[in-house]
PDB file of C-alpha atoms in Angstrom:
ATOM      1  CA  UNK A 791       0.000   0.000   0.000  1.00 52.00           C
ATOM      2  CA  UNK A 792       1.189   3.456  -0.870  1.00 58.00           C
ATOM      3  CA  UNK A 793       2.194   5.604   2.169  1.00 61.00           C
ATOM      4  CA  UNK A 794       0.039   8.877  -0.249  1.00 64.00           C
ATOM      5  CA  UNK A 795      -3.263   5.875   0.178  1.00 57.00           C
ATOM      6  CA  UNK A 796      -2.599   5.439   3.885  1.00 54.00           C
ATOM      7  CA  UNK A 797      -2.219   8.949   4.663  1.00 57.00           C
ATOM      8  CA  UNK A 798      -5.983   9.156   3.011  1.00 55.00           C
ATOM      9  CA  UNK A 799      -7.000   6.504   4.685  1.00 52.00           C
ATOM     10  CA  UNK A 800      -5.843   7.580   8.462  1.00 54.00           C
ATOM     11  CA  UNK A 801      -7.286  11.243   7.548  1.00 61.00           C
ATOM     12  CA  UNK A 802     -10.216  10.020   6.297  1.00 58.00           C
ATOM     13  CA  UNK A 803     -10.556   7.810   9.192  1.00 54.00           C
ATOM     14  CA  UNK A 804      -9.791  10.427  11.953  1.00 58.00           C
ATOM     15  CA  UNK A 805     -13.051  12.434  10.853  1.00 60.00           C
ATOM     16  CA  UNK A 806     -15.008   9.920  10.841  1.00 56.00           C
ATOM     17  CA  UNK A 807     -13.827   9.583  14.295  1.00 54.00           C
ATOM     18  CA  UNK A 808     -14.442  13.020  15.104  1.00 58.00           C
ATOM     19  CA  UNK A 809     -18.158  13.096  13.003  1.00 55.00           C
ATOM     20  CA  UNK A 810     -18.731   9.996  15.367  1.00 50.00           C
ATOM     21  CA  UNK A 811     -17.754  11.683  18.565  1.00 52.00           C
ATOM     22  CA  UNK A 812     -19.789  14.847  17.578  1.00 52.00           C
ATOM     23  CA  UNK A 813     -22.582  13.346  16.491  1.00 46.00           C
ATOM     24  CA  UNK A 814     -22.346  11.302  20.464  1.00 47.00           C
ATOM     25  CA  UNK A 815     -22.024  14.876  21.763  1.00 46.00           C
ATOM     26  CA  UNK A 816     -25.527  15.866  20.333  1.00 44.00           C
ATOM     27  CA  UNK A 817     -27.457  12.316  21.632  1.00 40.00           C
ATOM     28  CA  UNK A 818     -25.893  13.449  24.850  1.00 41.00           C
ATOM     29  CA  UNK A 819     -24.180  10.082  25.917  1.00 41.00           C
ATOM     30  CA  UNK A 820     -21.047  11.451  26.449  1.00 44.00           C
ATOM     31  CA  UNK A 821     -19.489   8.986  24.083  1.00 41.00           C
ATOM     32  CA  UNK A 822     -17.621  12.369  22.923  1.00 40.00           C
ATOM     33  CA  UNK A 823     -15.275  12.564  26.427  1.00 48.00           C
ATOM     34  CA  UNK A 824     -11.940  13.161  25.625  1.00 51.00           C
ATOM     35  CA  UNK A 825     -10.059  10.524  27.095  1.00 46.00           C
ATOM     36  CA  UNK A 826      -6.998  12.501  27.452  1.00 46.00           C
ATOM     37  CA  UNK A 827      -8.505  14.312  29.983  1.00 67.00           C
ATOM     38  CA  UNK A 828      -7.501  13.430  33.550  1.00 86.00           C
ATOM     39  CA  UNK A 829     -10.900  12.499  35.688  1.00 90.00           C
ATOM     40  CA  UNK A 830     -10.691  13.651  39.282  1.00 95.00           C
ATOM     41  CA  UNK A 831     -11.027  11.456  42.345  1.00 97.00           C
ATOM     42  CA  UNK A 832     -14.779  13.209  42.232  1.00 96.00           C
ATOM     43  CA  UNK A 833     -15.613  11.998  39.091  1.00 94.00           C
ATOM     44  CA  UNK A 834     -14.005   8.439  39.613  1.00 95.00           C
ATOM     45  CA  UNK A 835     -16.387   8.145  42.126  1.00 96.00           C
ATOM     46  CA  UNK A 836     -19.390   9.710  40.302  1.00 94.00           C
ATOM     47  CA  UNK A 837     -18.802   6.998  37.944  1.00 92.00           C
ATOM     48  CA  UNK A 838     -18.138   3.651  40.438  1.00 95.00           C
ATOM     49  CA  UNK A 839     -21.412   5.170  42.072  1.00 92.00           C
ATOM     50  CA  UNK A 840     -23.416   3.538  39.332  1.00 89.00           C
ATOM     51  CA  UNK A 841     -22.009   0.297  39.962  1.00 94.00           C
ATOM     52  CA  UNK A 842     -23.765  -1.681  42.957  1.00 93.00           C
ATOM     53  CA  UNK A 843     -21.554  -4.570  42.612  1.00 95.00           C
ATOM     54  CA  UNK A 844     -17.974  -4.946  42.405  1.00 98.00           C
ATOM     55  CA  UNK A 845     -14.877  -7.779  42.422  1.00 98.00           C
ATOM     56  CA  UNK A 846     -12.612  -7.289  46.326  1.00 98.00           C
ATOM     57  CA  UNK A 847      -9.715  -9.221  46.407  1.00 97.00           C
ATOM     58  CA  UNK A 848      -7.880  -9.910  49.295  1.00 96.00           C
ATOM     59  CA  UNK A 849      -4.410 -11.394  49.923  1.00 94.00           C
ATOM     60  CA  UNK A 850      -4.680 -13.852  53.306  1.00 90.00           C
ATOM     61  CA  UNK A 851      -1.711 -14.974  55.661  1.00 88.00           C
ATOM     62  CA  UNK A 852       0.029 -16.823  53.368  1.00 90.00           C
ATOM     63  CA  UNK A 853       0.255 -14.113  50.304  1.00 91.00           C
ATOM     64  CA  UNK A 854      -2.531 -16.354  48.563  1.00 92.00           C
ATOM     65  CA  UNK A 855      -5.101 -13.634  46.667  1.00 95.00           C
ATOM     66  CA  UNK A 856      -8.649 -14.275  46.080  1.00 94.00           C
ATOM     67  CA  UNK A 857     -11.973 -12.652  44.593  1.00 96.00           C
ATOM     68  CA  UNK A 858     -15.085 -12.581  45.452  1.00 97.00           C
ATOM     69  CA  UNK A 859     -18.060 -10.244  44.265  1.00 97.00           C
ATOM     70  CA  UNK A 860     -19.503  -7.594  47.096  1.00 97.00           C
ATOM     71  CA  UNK A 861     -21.857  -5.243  47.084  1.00 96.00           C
ATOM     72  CA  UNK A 862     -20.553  -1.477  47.614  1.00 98.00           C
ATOM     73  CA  UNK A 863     -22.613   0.288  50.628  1.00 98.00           C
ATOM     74  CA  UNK A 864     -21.274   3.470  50.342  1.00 98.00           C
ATOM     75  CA  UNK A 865     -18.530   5.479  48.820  1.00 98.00           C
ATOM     76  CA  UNK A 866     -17.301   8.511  50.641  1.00 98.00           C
ATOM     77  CA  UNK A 867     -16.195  11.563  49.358  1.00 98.00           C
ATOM     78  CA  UNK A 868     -12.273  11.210  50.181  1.00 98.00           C
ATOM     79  CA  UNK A 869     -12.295   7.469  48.194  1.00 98.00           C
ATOM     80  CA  UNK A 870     -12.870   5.084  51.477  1.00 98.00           C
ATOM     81  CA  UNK A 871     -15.643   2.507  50.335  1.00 99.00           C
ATOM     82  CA  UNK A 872     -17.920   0.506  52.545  1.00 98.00           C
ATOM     83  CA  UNK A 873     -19.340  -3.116  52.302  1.00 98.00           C
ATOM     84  CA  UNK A 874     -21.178  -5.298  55.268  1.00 98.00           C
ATOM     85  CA  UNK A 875     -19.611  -8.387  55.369  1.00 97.00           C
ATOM     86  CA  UNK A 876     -20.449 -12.246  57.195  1.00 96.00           C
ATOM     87  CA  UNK A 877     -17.739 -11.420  60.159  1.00 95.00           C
ATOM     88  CA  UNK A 878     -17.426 -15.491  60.295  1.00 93.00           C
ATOM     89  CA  UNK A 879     -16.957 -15.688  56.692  1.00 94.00           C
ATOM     90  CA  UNK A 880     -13.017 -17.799  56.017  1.00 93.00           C
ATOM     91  CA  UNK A 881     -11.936 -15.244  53.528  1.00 94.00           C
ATOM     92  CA  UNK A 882     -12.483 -12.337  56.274  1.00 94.00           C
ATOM     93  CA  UNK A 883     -11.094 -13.840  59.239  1.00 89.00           C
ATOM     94  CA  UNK A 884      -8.466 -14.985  57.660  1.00 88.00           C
ATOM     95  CA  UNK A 885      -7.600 -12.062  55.422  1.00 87.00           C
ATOM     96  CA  UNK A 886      -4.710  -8.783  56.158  1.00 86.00           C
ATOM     97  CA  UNK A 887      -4.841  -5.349  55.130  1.00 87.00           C
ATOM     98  CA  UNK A 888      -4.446  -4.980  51.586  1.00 94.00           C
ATOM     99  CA  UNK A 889      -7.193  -4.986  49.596  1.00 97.00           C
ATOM    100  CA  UNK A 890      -8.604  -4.042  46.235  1.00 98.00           C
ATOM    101  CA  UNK A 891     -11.550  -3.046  44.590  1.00 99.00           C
ATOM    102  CA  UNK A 892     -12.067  -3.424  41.157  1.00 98.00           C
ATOM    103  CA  UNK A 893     -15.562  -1.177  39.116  1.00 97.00           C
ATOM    104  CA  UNK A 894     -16.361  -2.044  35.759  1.00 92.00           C
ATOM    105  CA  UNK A 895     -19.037  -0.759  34.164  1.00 82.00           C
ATOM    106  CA  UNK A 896     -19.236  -2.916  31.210  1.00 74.00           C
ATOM    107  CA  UNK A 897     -18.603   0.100  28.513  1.00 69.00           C
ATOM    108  CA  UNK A 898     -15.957   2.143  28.834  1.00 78.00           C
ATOM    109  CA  UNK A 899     -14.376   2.957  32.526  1.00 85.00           C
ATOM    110  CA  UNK A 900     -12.549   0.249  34.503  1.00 92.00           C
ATOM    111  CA  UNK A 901     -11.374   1.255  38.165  1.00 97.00           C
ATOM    112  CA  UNK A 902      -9.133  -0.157  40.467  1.00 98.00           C
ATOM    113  CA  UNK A 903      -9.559   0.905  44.585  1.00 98.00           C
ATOM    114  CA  UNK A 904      -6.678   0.012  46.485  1.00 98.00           C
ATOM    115  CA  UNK A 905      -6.355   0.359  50.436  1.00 98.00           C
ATOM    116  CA  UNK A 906      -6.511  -1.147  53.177  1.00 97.00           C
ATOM    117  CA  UNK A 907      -9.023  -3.226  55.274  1.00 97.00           C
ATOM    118  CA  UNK A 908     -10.686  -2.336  58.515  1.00 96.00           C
ATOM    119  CA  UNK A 909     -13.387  -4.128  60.389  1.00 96.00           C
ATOM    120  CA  UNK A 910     -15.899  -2.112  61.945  1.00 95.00           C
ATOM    121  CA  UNK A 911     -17.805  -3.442  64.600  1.00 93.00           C
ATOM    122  CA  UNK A 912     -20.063  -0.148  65.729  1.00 94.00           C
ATOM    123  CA  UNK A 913     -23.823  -1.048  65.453  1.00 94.00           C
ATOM    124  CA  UNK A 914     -24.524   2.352  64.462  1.00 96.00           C
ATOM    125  CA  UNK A 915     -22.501   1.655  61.090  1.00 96.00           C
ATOM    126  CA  UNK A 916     -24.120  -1.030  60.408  1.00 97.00           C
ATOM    127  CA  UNK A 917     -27.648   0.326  60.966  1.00 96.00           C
ATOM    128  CA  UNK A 918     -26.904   3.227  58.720  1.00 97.00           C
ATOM    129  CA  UNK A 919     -25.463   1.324  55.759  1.00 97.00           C
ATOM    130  CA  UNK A 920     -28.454  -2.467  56.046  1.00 96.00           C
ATOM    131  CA  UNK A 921     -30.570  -1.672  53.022  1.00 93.00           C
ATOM    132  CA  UNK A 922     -33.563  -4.270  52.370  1.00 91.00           C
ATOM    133  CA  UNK A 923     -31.360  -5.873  50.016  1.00 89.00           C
ATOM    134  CA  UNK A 924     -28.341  -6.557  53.336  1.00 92.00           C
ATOM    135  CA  UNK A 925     -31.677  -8.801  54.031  1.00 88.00           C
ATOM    136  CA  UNK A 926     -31.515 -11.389  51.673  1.00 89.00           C
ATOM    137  CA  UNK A 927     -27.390 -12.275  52.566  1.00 89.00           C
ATOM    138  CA  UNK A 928     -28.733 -12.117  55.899  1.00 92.00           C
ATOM    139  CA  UNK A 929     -31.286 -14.041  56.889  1.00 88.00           C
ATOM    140  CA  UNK A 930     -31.384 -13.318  60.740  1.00 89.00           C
ATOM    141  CA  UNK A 931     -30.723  -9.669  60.364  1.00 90.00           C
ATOM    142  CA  UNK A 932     -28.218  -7.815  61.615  1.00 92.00           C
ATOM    143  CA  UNK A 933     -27.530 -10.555  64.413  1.00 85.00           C
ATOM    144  CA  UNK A 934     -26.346 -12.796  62.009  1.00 73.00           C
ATOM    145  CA  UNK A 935     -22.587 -12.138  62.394  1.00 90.00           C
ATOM    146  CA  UNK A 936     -22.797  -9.370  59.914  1.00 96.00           C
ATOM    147  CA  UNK A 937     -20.049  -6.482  60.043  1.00 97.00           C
ATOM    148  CA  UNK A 938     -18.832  -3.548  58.040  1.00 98.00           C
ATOM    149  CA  UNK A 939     -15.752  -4.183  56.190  1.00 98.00           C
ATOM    150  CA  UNK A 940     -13.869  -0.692  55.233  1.00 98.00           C
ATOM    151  CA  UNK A 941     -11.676   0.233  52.444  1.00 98.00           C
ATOM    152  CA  UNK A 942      -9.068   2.988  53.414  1.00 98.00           C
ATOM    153  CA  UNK A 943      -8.196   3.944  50.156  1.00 98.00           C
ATOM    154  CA  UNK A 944      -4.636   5.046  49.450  1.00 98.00           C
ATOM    155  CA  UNK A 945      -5.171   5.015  45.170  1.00 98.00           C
ATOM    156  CA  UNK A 946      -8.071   5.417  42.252  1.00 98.00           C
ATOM    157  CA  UNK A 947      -6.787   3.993  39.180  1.00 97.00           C
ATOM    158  CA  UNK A 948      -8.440   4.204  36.026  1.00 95.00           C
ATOM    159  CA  UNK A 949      -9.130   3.796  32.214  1.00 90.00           C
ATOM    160  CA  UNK A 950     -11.352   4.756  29.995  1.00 84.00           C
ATOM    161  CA  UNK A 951     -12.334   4.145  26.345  1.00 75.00           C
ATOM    162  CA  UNK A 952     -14.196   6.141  23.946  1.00 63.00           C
ATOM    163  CA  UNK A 953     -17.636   4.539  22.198  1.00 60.00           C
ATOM    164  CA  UNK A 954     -17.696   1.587  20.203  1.00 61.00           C
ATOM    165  CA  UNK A 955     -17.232   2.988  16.851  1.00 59.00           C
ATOM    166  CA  UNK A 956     -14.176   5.281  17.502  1.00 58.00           C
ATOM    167  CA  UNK A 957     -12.775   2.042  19.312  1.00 56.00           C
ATOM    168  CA  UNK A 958     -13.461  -0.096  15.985  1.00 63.00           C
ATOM    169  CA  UNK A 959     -12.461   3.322  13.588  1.00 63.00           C
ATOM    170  CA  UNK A 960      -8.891   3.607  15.498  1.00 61.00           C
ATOM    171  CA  UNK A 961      -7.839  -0.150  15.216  1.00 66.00           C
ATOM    172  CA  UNK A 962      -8.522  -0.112  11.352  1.00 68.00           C
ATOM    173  CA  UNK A 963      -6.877   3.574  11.214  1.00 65.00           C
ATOM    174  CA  UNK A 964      -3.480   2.122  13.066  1.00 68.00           C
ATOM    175  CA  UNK A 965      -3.987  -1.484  10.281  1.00 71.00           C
ATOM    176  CA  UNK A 966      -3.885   1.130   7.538  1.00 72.00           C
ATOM    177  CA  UNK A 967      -2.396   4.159   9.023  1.00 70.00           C
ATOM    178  CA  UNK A 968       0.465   4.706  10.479  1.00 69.00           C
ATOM    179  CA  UNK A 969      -0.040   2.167  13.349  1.00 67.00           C
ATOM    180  CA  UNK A 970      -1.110   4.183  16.212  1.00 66.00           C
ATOM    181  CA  UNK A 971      -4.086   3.732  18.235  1.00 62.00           C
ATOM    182  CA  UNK A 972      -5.977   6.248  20.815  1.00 62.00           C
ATOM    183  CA  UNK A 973      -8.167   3.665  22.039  1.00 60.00           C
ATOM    184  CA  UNK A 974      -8.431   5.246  25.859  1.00 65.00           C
ATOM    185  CA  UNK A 975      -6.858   6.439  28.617  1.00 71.00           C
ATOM    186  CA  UNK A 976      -5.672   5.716  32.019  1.00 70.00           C
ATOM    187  CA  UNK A 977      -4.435   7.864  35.166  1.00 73.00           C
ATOM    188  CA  UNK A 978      -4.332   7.634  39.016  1.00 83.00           C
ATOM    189  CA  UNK A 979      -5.566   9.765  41.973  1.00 85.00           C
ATOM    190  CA  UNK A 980      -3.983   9.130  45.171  1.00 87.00           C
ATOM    191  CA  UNK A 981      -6.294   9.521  48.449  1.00 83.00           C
TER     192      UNK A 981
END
């Protein structure tokens, strides 16, 4: 292929990106978000607010990691996140402080949480963050060994990618172009 055809071919490519990307702004989806743009630890969590349930892994005694899916109870305004948790549970007795989080929203923004892990035994925690769906993991209500686990965030790391079509008009840009891609972003707010 002619470098003059794939010159054509990336320019003609990059507006269709951009007619894409405009035509996004005017639906309103904000498919059009540059993802050069840094997002700030307020809009990391205006976006993991939308997502109820999330992956927490946990390292135990032994260095041995392992997942499980939780449902978030609260997110705070400096990063910490909340969950309530079966106290007698193996994975929580036996696990140490680090800990992460991990949001994806199934489109474009994946986001990593990690801290550390804190128990939190007051019964006025818990009261505040049991919701009628706590109910249904807990059968015997809040007696039921149930306990709020905390995340003490230290970092918010993220990536985004832009809509569907500029994803699938970049990769055939950098086949025919001249091999580069802008299929996201990423970046990292420390708490």
């Amino acid at each position: 292929m002619s470098s003059r055809f794939a010159a054509a071919v990336s320019t003609g490519l990059s507006r269709a990106a951009d007619r894409v990307g405009r035509l996004a702004s005017e639906r309103g989806d904000g498919s059009n978000d540059d993802p050069a743009d840094e997002l700030s630890l307020e809009q990391l969590i205006a976006r993991a607010g939308d997502i109820r349930t999330v992956m927490v892994t946990t390292v135990d005694e032994r260095g041995t990691l392992s997942s499980r899916p939780l449902t978030v109870q609260r997110i705070a305004d400096d990063g910490d996140l909340a969950f309530i948790v079966d106290r007698n549970a193996e994975w929580v007795t036996q696990a140490v402080e680090p800990i992460n989080v991990a949001f994806v929203d199934g489109s474009r923004t994946w986001i990593s949480v990690a801290g550390r892990m804190t128990l939190d035994d007051d019964r006025a925690a818990l009261d505040e963050l049991w919701d009628p769906m706590t109910d249904a993991f807990f059968p015997d209500g809040k007696n039921d060994g149930p306990i709020v686990l905390r995340v003490l965030s230290d970092r918010w790391e993220y990536w985004t990618a832009p809509n569907r079509a500029i994803q699938l008009i970049e990769v055939v840009r950098a086949k025919f172009g001249d091999g580069s891609t802008d299929l996201g972003d990423s970046g990292a707010v420390e708490t």
